[in-house]
PDB file of C-alpha atoms in Angstrom:
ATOM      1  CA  UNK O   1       5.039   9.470 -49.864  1.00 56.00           C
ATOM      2  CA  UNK O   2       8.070  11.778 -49.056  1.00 51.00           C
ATOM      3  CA  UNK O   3       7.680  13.749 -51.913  1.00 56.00           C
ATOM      4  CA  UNK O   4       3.854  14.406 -51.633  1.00 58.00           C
ATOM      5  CA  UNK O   5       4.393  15.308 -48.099  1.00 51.00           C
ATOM      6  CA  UNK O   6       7.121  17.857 -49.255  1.00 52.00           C
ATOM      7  CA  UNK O   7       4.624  19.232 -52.506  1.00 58.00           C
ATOM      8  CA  UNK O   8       2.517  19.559 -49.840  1.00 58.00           C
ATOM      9  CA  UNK O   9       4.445  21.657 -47.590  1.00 51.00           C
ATOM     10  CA  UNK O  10       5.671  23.847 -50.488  1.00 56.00           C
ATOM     11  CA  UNK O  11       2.425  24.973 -51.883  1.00 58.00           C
ATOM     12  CA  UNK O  12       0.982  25.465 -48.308  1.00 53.00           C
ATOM     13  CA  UNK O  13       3.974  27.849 -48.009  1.00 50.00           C
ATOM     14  CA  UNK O  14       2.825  29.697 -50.886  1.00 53.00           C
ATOM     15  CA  UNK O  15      -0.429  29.442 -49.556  1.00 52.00           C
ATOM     16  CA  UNK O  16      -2.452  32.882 -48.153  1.00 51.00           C
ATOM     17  CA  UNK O  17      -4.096  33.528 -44.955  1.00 49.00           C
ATOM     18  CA  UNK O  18      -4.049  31.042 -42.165  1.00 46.00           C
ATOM     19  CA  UNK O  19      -3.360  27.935 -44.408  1.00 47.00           C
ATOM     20  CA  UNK O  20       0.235  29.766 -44.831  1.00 46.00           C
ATOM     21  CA  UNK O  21       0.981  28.117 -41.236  1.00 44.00           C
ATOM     22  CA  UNK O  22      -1.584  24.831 -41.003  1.00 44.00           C
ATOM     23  CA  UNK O  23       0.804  22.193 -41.858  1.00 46.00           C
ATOM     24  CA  UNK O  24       3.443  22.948 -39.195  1.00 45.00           C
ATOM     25  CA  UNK O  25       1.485  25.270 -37.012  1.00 51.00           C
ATOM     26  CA  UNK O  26       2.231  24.510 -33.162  1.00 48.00           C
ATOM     27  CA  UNK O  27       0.194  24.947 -30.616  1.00 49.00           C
ATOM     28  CA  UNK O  28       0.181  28.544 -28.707  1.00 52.00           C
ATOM     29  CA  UNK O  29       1.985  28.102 -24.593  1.00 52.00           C
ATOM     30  CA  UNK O  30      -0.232  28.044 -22.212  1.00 52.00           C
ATOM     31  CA  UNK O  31      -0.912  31.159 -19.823  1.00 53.00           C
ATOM     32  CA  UNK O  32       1.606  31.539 -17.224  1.00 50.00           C
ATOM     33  CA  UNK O  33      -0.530  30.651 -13.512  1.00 49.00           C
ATOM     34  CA  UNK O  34      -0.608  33.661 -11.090  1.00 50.00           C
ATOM     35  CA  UNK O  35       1.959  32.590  -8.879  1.00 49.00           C
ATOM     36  CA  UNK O  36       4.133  31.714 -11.635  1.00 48.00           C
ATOM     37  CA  UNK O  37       5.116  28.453  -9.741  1.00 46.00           C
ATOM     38  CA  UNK O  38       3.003  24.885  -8.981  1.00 44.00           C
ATOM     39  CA  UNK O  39       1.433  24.825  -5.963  1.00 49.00           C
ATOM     40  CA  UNK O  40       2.721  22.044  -3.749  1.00 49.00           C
ATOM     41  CA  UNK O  41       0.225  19.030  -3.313  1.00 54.00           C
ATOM     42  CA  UNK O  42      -1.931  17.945  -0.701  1.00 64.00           C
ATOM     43  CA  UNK O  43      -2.479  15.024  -0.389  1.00 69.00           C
ATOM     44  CA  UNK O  44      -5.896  13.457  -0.890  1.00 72.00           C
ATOM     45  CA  UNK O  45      -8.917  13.535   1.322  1.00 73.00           C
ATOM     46  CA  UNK O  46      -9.620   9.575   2.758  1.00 79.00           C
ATOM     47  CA  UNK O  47     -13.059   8.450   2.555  1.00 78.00           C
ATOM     48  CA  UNK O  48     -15.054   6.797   5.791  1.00 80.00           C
ATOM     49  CA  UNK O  49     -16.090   3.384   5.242  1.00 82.00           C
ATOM     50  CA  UNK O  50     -19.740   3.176   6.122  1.00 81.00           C
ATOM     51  CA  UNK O  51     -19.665  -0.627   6.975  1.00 85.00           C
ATOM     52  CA  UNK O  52     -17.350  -0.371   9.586  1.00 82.00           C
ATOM     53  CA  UNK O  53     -18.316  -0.288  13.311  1.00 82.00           C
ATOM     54  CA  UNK O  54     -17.260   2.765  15.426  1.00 79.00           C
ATOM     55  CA  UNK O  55     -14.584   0.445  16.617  1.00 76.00           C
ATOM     56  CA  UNK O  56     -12.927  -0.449  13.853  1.00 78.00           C
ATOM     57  CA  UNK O  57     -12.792   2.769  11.969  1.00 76.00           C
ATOM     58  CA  UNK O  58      -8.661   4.337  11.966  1.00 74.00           C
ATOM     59  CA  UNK O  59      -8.444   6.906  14.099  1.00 68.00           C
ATOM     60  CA  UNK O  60      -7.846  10.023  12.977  1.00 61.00           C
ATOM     61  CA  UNK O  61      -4.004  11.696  12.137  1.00 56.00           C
ATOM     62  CA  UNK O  62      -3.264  14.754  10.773  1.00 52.00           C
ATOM     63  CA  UNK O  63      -2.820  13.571   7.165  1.00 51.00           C
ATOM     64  CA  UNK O  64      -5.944  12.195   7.358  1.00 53.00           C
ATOM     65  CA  UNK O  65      -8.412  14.791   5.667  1.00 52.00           C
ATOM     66  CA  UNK O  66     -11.460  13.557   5.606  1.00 49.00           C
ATOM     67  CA  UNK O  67     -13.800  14.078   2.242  1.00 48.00           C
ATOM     68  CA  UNK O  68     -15.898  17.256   2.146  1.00 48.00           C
ATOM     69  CA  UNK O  69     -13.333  19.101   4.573  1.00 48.00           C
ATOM     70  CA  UNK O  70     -11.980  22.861   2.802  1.00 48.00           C
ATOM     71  CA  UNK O  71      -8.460  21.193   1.977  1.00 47.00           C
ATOM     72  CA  UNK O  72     -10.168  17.984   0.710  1.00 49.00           C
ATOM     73  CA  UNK O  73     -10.173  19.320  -3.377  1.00 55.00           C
ATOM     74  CA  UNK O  74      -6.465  18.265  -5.348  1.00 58.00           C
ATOM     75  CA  UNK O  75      -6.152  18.783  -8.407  1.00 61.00           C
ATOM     76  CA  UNK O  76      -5.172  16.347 -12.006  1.00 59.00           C
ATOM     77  CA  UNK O  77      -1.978  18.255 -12.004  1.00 60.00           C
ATOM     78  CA  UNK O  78      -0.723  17.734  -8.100  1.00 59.00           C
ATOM     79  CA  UNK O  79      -2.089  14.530  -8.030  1.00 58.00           C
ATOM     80  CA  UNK O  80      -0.413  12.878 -11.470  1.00 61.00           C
ATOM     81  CA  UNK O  81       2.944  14.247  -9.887  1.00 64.00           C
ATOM     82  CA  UNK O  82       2.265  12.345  -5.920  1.00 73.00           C
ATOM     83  CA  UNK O  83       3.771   8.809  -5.579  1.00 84.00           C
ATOM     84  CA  UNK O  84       1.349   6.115  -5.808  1.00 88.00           C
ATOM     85  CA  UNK O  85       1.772   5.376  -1.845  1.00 90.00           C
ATOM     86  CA  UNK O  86       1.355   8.974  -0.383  1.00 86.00           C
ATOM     87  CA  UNK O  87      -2.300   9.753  -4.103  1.00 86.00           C
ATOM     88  CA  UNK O  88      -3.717   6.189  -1.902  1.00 90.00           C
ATOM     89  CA  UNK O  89      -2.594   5.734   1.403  1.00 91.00           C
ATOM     90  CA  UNK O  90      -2.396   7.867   5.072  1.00 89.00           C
ATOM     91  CA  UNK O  91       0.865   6.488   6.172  1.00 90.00           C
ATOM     92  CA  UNK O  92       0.088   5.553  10.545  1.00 90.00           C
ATOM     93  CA  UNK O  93       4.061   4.480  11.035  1.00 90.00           C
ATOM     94  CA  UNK O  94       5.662   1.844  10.923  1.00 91.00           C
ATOM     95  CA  UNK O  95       4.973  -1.837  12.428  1.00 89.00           C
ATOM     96  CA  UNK O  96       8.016  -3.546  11.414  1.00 87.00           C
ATOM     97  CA  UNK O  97      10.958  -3.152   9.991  1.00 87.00           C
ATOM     98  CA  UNK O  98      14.167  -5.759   8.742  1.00 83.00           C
ATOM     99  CA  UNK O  99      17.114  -6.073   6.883  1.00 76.00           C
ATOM    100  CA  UNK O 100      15.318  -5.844   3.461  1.00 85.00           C
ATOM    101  CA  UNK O 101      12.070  -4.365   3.831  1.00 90.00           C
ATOM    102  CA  UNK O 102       9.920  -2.175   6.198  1.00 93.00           C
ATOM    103  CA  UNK O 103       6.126  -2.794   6.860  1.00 94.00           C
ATOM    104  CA  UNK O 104       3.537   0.167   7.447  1.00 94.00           C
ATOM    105  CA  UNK O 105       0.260   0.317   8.802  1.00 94.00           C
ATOM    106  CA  UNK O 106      -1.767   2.392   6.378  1.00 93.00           C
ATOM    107  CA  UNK O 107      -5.472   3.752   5.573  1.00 92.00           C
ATOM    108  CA  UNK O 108      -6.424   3.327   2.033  1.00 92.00           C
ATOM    109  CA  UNK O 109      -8.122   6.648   0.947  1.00 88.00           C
ATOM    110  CA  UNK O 110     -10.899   5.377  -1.062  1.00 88.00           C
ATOM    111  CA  UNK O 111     -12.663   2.751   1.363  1.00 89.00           C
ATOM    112  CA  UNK O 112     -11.205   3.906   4.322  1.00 89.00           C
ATOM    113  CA  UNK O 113      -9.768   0.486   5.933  1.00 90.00           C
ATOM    114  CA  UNK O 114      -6.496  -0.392   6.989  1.00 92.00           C
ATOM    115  CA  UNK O 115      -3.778  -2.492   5.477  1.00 95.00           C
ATOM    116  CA  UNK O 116      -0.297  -3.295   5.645  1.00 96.00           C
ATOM    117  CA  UNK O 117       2.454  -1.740   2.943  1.00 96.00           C
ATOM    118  CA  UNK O 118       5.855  -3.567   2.669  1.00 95.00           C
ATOM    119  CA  UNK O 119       8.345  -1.271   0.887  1.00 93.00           C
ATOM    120  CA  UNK O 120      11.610  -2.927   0.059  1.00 90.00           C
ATOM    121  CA  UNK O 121      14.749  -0.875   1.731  1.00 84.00           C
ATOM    122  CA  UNK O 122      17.204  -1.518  -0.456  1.00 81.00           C
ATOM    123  CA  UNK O 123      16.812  -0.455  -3.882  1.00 81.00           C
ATOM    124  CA  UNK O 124      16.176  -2.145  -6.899  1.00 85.00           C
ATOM    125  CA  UNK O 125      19.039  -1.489  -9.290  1.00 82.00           C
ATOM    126  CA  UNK O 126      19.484  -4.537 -11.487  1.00 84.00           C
ATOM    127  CA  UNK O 127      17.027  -6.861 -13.265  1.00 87.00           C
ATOM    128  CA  UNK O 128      18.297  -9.559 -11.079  1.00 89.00           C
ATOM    129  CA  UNK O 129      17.258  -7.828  -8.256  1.00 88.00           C
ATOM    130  CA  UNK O 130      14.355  -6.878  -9.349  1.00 88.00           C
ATOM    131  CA  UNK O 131      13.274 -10.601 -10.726  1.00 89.00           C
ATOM    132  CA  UNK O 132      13.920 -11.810  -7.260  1.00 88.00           C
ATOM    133  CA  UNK O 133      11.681  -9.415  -5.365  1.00 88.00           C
ATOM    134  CA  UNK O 134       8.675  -9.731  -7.951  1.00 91.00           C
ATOM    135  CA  UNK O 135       9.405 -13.477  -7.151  1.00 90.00           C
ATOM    136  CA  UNK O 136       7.593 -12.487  -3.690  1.00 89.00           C
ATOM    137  CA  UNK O 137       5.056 -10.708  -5.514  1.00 92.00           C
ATOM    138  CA  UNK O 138       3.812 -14.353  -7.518  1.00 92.00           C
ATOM    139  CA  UNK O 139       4.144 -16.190  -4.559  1.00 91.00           C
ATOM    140  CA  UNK O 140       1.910 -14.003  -2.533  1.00 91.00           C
ATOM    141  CA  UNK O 141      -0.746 -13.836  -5.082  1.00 91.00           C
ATOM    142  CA  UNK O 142      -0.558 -17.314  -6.037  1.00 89.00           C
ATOM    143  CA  UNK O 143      -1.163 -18.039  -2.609  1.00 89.00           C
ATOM    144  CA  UNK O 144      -4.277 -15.891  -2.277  1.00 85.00           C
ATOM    145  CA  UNK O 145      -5.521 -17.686  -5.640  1.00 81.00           C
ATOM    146  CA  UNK O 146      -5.663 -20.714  -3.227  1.00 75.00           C
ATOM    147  CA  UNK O 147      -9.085 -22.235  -2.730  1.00 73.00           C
ATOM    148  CA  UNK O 148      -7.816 -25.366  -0.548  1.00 73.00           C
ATOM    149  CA  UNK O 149      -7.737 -25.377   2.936  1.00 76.00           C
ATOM    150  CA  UNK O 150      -5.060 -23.448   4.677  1.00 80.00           C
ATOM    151  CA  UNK O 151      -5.809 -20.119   2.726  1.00 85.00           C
ATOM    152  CA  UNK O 152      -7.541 -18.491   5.689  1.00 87.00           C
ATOM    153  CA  UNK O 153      -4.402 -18.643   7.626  1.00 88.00           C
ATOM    154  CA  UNK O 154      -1.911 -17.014   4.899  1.00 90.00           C
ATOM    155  CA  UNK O 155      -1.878 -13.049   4.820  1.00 91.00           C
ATOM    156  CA  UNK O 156      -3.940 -12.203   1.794  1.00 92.00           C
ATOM    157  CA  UNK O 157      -2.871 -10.003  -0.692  1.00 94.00           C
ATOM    158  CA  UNK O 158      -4.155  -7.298  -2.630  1.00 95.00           C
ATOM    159  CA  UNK O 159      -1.615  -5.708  -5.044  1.00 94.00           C
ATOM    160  CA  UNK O 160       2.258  -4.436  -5.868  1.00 94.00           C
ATOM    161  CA  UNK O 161       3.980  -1.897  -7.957  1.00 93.00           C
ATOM    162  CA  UNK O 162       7.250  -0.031  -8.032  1.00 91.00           C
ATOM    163  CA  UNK O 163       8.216   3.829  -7.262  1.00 89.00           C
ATOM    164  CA  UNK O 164      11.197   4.892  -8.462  1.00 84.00           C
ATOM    165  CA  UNK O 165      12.896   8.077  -5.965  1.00 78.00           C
ATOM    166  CA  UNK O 166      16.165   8.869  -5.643  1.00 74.00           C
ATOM    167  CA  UNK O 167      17.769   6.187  -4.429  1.00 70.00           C
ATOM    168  CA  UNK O 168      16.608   3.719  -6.839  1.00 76.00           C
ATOM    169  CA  UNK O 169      13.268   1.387  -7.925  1.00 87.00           C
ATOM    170  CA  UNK O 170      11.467   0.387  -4.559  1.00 90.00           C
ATOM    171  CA  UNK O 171       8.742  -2.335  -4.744  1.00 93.00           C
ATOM    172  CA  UNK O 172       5.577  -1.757  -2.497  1.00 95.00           C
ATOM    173  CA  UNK O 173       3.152  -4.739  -1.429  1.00 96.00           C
ATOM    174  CA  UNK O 174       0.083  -4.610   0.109  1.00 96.00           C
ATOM    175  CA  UNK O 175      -1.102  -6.792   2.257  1.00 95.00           C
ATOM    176  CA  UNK O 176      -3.316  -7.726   5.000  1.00 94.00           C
ATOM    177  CA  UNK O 177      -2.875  -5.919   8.019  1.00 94.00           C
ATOM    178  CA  UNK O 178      -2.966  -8.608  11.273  1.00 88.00           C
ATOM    179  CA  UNK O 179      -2.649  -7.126  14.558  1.00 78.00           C
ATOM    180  CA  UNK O 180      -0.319  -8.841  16.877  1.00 75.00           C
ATOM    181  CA  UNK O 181       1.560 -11.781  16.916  1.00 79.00           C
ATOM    182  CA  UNK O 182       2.674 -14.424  19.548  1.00 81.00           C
ATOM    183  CA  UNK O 183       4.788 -12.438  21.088  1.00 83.00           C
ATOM    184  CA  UNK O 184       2.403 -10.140  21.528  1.00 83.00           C
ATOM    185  CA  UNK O 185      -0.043 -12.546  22.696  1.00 83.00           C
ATOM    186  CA  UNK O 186       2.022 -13.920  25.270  1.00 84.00           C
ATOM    187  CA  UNK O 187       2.868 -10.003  26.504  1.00 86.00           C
ATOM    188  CA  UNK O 188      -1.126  -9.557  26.788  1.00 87.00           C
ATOM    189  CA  UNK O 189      -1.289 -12.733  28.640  1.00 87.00           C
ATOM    190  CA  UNK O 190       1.517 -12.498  30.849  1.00 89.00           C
ATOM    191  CA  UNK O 191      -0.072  -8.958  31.635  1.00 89.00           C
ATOM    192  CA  UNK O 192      -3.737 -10.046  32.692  1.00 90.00           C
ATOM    193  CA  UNK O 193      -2.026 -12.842  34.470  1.00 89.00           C
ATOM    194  CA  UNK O 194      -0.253 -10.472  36.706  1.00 89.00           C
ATOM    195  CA  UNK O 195      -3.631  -8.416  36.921  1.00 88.00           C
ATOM    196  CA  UNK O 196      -5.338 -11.652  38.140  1.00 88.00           C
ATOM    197  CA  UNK O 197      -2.695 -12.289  41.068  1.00 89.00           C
ATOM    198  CA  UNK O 198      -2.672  -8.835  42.188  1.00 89.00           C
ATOM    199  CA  UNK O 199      -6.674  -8.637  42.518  1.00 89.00           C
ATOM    200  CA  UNK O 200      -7.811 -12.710  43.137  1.00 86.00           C
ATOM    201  CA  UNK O 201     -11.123 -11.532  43.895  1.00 88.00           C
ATOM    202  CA  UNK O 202     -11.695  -9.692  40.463  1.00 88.00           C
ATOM    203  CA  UNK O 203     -14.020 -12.115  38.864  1.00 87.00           C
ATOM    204  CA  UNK O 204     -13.389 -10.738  35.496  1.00 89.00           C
ATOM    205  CA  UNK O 205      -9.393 -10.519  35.553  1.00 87.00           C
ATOM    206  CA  UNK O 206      -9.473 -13.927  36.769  1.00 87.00           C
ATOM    207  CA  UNK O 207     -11.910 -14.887  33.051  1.00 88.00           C
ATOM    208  CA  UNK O 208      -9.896 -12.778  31.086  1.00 87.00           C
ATOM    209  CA  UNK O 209      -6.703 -14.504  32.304  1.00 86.00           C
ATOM    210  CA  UNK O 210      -7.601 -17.656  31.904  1.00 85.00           C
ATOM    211  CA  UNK O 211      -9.019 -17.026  28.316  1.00 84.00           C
ATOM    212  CA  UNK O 212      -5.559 -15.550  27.648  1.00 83.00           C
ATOM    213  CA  UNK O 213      -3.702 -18.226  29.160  1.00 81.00           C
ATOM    214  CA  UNK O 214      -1.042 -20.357  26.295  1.00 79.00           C
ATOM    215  CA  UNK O 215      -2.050 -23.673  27.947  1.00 81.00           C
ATOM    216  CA  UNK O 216      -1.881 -27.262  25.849  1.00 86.00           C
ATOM    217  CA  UNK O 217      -5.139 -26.143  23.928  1.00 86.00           C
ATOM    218  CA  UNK O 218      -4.243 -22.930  22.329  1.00 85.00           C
ATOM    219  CA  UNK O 219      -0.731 -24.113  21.359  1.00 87.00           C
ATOM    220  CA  UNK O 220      -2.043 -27.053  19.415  1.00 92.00           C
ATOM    221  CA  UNK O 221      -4.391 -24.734  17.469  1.00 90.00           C
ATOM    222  CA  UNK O 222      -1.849 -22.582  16.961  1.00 89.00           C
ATOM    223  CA  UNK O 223       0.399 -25.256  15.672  1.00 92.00           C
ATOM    224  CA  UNK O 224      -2.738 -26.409  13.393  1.00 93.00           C
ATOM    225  CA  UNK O 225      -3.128 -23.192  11.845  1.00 91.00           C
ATOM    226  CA  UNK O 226       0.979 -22.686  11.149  1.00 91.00           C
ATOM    227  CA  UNK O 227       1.297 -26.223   9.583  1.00 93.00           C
ATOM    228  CA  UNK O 228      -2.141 -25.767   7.495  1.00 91.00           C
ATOM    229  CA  UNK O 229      -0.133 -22.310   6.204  1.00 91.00           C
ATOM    230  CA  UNK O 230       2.639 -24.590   5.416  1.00 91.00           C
ATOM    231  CA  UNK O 231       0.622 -27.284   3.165  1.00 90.00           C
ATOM    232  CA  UNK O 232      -1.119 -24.452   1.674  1.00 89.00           C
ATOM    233  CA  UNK O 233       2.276 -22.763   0.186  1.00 89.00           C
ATOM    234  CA  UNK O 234       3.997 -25.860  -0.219  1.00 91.00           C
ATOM    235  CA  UNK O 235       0.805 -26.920  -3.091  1.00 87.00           C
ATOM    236  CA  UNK O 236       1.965 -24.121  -4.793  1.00 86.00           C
ATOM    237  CA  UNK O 237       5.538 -25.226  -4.601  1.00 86.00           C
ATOM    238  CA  UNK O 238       6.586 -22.341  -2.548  1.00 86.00           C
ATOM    239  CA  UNK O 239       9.159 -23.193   0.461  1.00 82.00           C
ATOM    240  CA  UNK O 240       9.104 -21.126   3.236  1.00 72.00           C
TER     241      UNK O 240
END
């Protein structure tokens, strides 16, 4: 009770030696570091992924310290003070970028593949706001819960949280990173066409552009895979 806690903390005042001090004793400040200041943090080495081919591994950037290297070590203290995005990922640019959001091409440090980030631009400031982008969040994982047909053609995804800097809450996805996209394809095909009609006796260009070629074939695949995308959201009851 109060007035136990109070007896208490009379006779211990009363007390001799170091009881005089044990109830409300506080414990000592810490040594003052050399420099007298934190150093600023690195961020964190990224491992390799030994299942990856050659090919496929990210190429190296200058953020991207690799484990073992002599500025690989951080410490509990710089890295509890880095931003989720910059302790995990190697930001590689960005890919895309909209009205709302912006969409990176990343490394994650700890198996070493690559992924997509969206990061909303505008910042979260009211609960509406922020119930409407977590919406997105439960669609997309809702959607990679899937098991019917129609998954394999949805971006999976992996995860979400929010950083807060100082303009505001921003919500971060990631996401499966997909390399190109029709317009893209068409570019590459429209480009190995043209290498094909400059050099008719190149055996090769002439496979290659007719692999690349959007003829009646591809576009009905294509069209397969988009409305197989579509059934698969719309059994979740999500309209896109």
């Amino acid at each position: 009770s109060q007035g136990d806690f109070l007896q208490r903390a009379n006779d211990n005042s009363n007390s001799n030696g170091a009881e005089r001090e044990g109830l409300f004793r506080m414990p000592p400040p810490r040594a003052p570091s050399r420099s007298g200041i934190v150093k600023a943090a690195k961020s964190p080495p990224c491992h390799r992924n030994a299942f990856l081919d050659d090919d496929e591994q990210p190429a190296e950037v200058p953020a991207h310290a690799r484990v073992g290297g002599k500025d690989a070590h951080i410490t509990a203290a710089q890295l509890a003070t880095m931003s989720r995005f910059r302790a995990d990922f190697v930001d590689l640019g960005n890919i895309g970028r909209g009205g709302f959001c912006k969409v990176m091409r990343v490394i994650n440090r700890l198996d070493g593949a690559m992924y997509a980030v969206k990061r909303t631009e505008r910042k979260l400031q009211t609960e509406r706001e922020r119930l409407e982008a977590y919406r997105e969040v439960q669609a997309m994982a809702a959607l990679s819960s899937h098991t019917g047909s129609g998954v394999d053609n949805v971006v999976r995804y992996f995860g979400a949280w929010t950083e807060r800097d100082r303009d505001g809450d921003h919500l971060f996805i990631q996401l499966e990173l997909c390399d190109g996209n029709l317009s893209s394809m068409q570019h590459r095909a429209c480009e190995l066409l043209r290498a094909a009609r400059d050099d008719p006796d190149d055996v090769a260009a002439q496979r290659r552009a007719s692999d690349a070629k959007f003829g009646e074939a591809k576009i009905a695949a294509l069209l397969r895979q988009m409305a197989a995308a579509l059934a698969c959201a719309h059994s979740r009851n999500v309209a896109h």
